[in-house]
Every structure is written in structure tokens, then in C-alpha cells.
mmCIF file of C-alpha atoms in Angstrom:
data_model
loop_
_atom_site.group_PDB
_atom_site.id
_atom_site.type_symbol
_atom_site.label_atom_id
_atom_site.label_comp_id
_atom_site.label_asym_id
_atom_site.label_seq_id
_atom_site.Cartn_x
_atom_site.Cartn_y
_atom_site.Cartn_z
ATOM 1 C CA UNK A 7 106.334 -0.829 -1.109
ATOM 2 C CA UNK A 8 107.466 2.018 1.012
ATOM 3 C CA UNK A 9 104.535 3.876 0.229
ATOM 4 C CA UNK A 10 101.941 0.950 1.062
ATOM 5 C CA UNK A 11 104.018 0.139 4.448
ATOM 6 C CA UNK A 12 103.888 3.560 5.450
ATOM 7 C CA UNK A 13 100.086 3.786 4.418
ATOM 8 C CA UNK A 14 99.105 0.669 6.717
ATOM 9 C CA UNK A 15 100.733 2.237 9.072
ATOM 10 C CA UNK A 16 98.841 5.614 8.997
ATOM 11 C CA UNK A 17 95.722 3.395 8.944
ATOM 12 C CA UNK A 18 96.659 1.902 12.230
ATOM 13 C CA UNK A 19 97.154 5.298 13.458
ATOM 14 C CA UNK A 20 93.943 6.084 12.924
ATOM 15 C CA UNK A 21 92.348 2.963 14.374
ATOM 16 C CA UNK A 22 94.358 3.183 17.571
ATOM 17 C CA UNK A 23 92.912 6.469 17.958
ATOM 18 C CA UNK A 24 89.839 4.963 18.602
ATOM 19 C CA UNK A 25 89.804 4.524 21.697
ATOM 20 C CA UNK A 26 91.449 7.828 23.027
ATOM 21 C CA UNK A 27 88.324 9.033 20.888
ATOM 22 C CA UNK A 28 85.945 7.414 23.096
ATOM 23 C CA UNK A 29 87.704 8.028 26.155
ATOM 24 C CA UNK A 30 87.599 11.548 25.555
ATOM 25 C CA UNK A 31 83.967 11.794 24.115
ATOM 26 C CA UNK A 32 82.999 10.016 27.561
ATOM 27 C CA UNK A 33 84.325 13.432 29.256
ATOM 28 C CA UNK A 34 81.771 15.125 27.672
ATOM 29 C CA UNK A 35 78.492 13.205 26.175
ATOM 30 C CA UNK A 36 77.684 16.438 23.836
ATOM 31 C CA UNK A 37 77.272 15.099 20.757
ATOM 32 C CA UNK A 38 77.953 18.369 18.773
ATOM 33 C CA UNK A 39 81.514 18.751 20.366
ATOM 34 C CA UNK A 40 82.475 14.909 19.797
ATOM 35 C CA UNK A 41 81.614 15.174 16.169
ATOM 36 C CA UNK A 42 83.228 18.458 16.033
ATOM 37 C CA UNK A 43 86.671 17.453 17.913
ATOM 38 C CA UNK A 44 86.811 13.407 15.965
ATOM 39 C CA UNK A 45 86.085 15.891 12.380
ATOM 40 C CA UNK A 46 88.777 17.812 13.461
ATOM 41 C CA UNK A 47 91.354 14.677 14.117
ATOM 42 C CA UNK A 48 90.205 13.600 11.046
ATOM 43 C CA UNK A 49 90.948 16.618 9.133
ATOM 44 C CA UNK A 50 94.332 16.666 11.069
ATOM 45 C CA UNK A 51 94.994 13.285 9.915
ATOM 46 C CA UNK A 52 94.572 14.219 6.274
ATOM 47 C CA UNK A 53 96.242 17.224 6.083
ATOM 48 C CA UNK A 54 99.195 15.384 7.449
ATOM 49 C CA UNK A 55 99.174 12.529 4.754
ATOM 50 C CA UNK A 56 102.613 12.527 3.779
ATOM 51 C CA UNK A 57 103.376 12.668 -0.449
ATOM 52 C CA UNK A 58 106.797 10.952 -1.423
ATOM 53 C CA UNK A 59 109.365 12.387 -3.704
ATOM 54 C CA UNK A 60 107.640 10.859 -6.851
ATOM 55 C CA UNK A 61 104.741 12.405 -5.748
ATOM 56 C CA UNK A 62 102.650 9.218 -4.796
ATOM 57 C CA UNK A 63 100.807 9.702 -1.459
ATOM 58 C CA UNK A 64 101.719 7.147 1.183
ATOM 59 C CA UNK A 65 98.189 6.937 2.269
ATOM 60 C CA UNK A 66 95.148 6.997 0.050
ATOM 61 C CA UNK A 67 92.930 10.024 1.085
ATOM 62 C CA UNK A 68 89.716 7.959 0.580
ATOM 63 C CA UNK A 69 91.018 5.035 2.583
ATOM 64 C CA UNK A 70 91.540 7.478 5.801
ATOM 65 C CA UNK A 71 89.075 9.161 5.120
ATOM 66 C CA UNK A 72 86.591 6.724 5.628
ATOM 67 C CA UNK A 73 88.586 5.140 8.626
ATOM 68 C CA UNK A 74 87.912 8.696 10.013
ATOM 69 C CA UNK A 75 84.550 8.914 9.196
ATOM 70 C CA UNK A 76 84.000 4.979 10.752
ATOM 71 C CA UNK A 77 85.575 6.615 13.891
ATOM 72 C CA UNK A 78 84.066 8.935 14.444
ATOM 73 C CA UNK A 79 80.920 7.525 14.189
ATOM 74 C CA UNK A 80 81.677 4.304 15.799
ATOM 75 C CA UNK A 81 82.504 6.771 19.231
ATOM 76 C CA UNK A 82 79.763 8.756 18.253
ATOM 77 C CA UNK A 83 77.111 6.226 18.740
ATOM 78 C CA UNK A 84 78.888 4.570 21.830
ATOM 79 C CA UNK A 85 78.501 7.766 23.385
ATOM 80 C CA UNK A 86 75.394 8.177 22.746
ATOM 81 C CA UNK A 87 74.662 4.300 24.015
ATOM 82 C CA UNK A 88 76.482 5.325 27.479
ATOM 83 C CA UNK A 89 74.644 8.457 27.980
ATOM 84 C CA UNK A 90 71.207 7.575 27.447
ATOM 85 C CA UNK A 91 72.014 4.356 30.051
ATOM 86 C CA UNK A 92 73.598 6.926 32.300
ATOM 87 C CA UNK A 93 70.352 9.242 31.696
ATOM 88 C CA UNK A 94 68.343 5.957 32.279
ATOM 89 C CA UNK A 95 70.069 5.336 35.897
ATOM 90 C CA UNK A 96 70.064 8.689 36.892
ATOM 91 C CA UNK A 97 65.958 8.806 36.400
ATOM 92 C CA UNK A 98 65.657 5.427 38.083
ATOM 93 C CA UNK A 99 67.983 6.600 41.043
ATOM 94 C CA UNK A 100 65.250 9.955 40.879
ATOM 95 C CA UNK A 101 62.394 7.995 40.983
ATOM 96 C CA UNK A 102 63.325 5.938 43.798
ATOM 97 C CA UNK A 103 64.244 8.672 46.128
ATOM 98 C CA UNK A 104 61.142 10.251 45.066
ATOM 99 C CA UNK A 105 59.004 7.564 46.031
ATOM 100 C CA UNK A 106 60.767 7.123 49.533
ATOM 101 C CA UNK A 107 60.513 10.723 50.142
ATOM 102 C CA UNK A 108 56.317 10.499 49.644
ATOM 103 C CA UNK A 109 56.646 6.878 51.365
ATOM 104 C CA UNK A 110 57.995 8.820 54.479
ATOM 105 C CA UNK A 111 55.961 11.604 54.064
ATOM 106 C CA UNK A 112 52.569 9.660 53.989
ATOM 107 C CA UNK A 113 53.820 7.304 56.961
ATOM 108 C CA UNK A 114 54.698 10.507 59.067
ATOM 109 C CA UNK A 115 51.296 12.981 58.443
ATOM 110 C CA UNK A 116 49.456 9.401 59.056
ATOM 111 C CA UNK A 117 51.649 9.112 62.539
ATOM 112 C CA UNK A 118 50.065 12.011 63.667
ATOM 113 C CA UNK A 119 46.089 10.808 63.291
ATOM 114 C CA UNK A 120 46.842 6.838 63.753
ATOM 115 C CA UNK A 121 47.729 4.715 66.795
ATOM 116 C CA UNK A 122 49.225 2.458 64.284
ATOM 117 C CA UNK A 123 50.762 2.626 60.598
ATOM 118 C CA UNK A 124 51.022 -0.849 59.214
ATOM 119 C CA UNK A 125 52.295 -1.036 55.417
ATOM 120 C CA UNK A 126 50.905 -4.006 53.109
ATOM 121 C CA UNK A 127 52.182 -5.589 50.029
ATOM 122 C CA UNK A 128 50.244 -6.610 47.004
ATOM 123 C CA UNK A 129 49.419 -9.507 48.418
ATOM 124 C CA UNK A 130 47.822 -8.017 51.482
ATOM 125 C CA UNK A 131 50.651 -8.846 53.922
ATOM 126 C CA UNK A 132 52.139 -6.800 56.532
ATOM 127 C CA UNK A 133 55.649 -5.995 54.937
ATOM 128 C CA UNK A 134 57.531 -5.328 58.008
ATOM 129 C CA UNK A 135 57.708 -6.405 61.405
ATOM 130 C CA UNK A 136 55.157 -3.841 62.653
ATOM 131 C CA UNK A 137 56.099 -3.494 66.439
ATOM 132 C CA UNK A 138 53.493 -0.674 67.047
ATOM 133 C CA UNK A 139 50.761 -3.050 66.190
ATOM 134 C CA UNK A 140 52.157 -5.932 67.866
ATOM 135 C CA UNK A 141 52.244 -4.093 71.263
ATOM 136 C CA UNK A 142 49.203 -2.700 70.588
ATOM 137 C CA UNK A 143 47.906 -6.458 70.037
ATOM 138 C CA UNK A 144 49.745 -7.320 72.799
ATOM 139 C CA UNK A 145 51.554 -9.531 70.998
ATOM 140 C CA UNK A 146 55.126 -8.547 72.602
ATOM 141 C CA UNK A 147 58.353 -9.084 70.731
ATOM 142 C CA UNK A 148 56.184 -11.264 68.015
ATOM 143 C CA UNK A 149 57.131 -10.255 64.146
ATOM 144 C CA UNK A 150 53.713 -9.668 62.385
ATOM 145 C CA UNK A 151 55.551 -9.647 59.121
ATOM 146 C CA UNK A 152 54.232 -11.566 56.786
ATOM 147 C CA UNK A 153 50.689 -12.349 58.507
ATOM 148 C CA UNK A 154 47.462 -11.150 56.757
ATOM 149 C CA UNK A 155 45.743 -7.641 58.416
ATOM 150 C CA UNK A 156 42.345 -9.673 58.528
ATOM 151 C CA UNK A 157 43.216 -12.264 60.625
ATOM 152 C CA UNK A 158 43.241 -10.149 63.776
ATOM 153 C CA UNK A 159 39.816 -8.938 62.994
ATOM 154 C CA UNK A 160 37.142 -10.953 64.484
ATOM 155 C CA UNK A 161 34.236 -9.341 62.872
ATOM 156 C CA UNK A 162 33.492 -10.835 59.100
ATOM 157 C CA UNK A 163 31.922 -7.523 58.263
ATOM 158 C CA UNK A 164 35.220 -5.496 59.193
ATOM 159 C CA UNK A 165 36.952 -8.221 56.968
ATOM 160 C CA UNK A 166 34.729 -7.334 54.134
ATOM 161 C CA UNK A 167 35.011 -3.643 54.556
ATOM 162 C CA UNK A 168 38.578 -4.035 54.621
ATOM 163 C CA UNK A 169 38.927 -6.416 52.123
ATOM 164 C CA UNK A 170 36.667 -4.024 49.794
ATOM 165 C CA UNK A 171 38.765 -0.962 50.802
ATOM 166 C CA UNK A 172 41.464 -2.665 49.601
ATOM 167 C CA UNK A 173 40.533 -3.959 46.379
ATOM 168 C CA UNK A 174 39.442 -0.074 45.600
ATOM 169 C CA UNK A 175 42.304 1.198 46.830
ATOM 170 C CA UNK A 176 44.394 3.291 43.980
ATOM 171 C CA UNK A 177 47.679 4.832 42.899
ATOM 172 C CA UNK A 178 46.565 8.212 43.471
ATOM 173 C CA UNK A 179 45.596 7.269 46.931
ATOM 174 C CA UNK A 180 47.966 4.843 48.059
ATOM 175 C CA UNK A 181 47.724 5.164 52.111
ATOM 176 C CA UNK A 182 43.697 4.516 53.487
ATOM 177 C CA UNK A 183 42.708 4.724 57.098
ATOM 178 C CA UNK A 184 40.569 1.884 58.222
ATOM 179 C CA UNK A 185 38.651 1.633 61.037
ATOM 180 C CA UNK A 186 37.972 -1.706 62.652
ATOM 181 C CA UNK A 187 38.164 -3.635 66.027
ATOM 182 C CA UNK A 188 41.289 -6.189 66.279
ATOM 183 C CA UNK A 189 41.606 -8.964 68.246
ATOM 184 C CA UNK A 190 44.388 -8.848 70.571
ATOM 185 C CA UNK A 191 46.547 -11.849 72.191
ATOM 186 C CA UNK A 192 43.940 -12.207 75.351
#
């Protein structure tokens, strides 16, 4: 009885040290050096199974043995879960900046050759409220967010160029200048 108390009690040991195990691995993310420090805890752990005076162990060796091994490779695989979704953000964070950065730089090398920079979604619609154009339109003050490009052009074969450049617009090109007349608020 002693010996079985004693060995649920190592057992719980080891499961409480779970989470320490985790904690720790989470300071890190190299998977060699988690498997390395949990192997040695478990090695610890075994080596200081206690044997009673009749020689019975208190613990079975197997028994914590594979508690160990379920450990460590419970932590194991939860670190490697929180570290490829940390990996995963990161990238997505990279990406994002990445595409602002050539967002900025297109809008700024075009602000040197165009009176006006307007920036279209996939539907065709002006995405923001594109106050160069408007006062250029003389459409003071008035948000052209929202509106379609082609409806301030009043020539149908400007719409059709425009529509056309748009349609063979690609990702490798992603900012077009367009020539065309508009009309204005007048």
C-alpha cells in the first residue's frame, strides 16, 4: 500500500510537470533542446525512483517511463503547433508591410508623372476619398469614394479603353497610367 501510494504520487509528479515543460519549451521553440532538456527530466525522474526496504520499487519504471515519454512528446508537439502559428503571423505581418511599402512606393514615383493618383478596387471603384481628383473635377469637398472612374468620362471610347486597360491589367503590373478627358462639375 505504501509503495502504490507513494507510486501515484510520483506519477502525479510527473504529470504536473507538464506544464512547467511547456512553459519552458515556449522560451525556446528548438525542438532539439526541448527533447533534450524533457529526456533529461525524465531520466532525472527515474534515477530518483525510490526502492523500499524489501526492495520493491515505489514506482514502476515502465509506468514513468512512459508518463515521461507522453510528456515529453505531448510539449513537444505543442511547441511545435505554437511556433509554426507564430512563424505563420510573423510572414503574414512580413507580407503586409511588404505590400504597403511597394503600395507607397508605386503611389509616390507615379506622384511625380501624374496630376492625379486615384486607387481602384476589384470592383473598379475609387477606394478612397480621392481629394486630388475631386479638386481637379472641381468637385470641392465631395468624397469620390466609392463612385466608378468611368462615369466622369464623357467619351464612350475612353470608357472602353479604360475599361479594356483594366480588364488586362496584371499582378506584375499593378499601377497603369491612363490617359483620358474627364468631365468636370461645370
Amino acid at each position: 500500500p505504501l509503495g502504490a501510494r507513494t507510486g501515484s504520487a510520483l506519477q502525479g509528479v510527473v504529470d504536473a510537470s507538464l506544464m512547467p515543460q511547456f512553459v519552458l519549451a515556449l522560451l525556446s521553440l528548438k525542438m532539439g533542446l526541448i527533447t533534450f532538456w524533457n529526456l533529461m527530466i525524465g531520466v532525472a525522474t527515474v534515477s530518483s525512483i525510490i526502492v523500499t526496504e524489501d526492495g520493491t520499487e515505489c514506482a514502476s519504471r515502465g509506468s514513468v517511463l512512459l508518463r515521461i515519454v507522453t510528456n515529453t512528446t505531448i510539449v513537444v508537439l505543442a511547441s511545435a503547433g505554437v511556433k509554426s502559428w507564430i512563424e505563420t503571423d510573423v510572414r503574414r505581418k512580413i507580407d503586409q508591410i511588404m505590400l504597403t511599402s511597394e503600395r507607397s512606393a508605386a503611389r509616390a514615383l507615379l506622384g511625380t508623372v501624374c496630376d492625379v493618383i486615384v486607387e481602384l478596387d476589384s470592383a473598379m471603384t475609387i477606394i478612397d476619398e480621392a481629394p486630388q481628383l475631386s479638386h481637379l473635377l472641381l468637385f470641392e469637398g465631395r468624397s469620390l469614394k466609392g463612385q466608378q472612374l468611368q462615369t466622369f468620362m464623357p467619351d464612350n471610347d475612353d470608357c472602353e479603353r479604360y475599361t479594356q486597360a483594366m480588364h488586362n491589367a496584371s499582378p506584375d503590373m499593378p499601377a497603369q497610367a491612363l490617359h483620358t478627358r474627364m468631365r468636370d462639375a461645370d
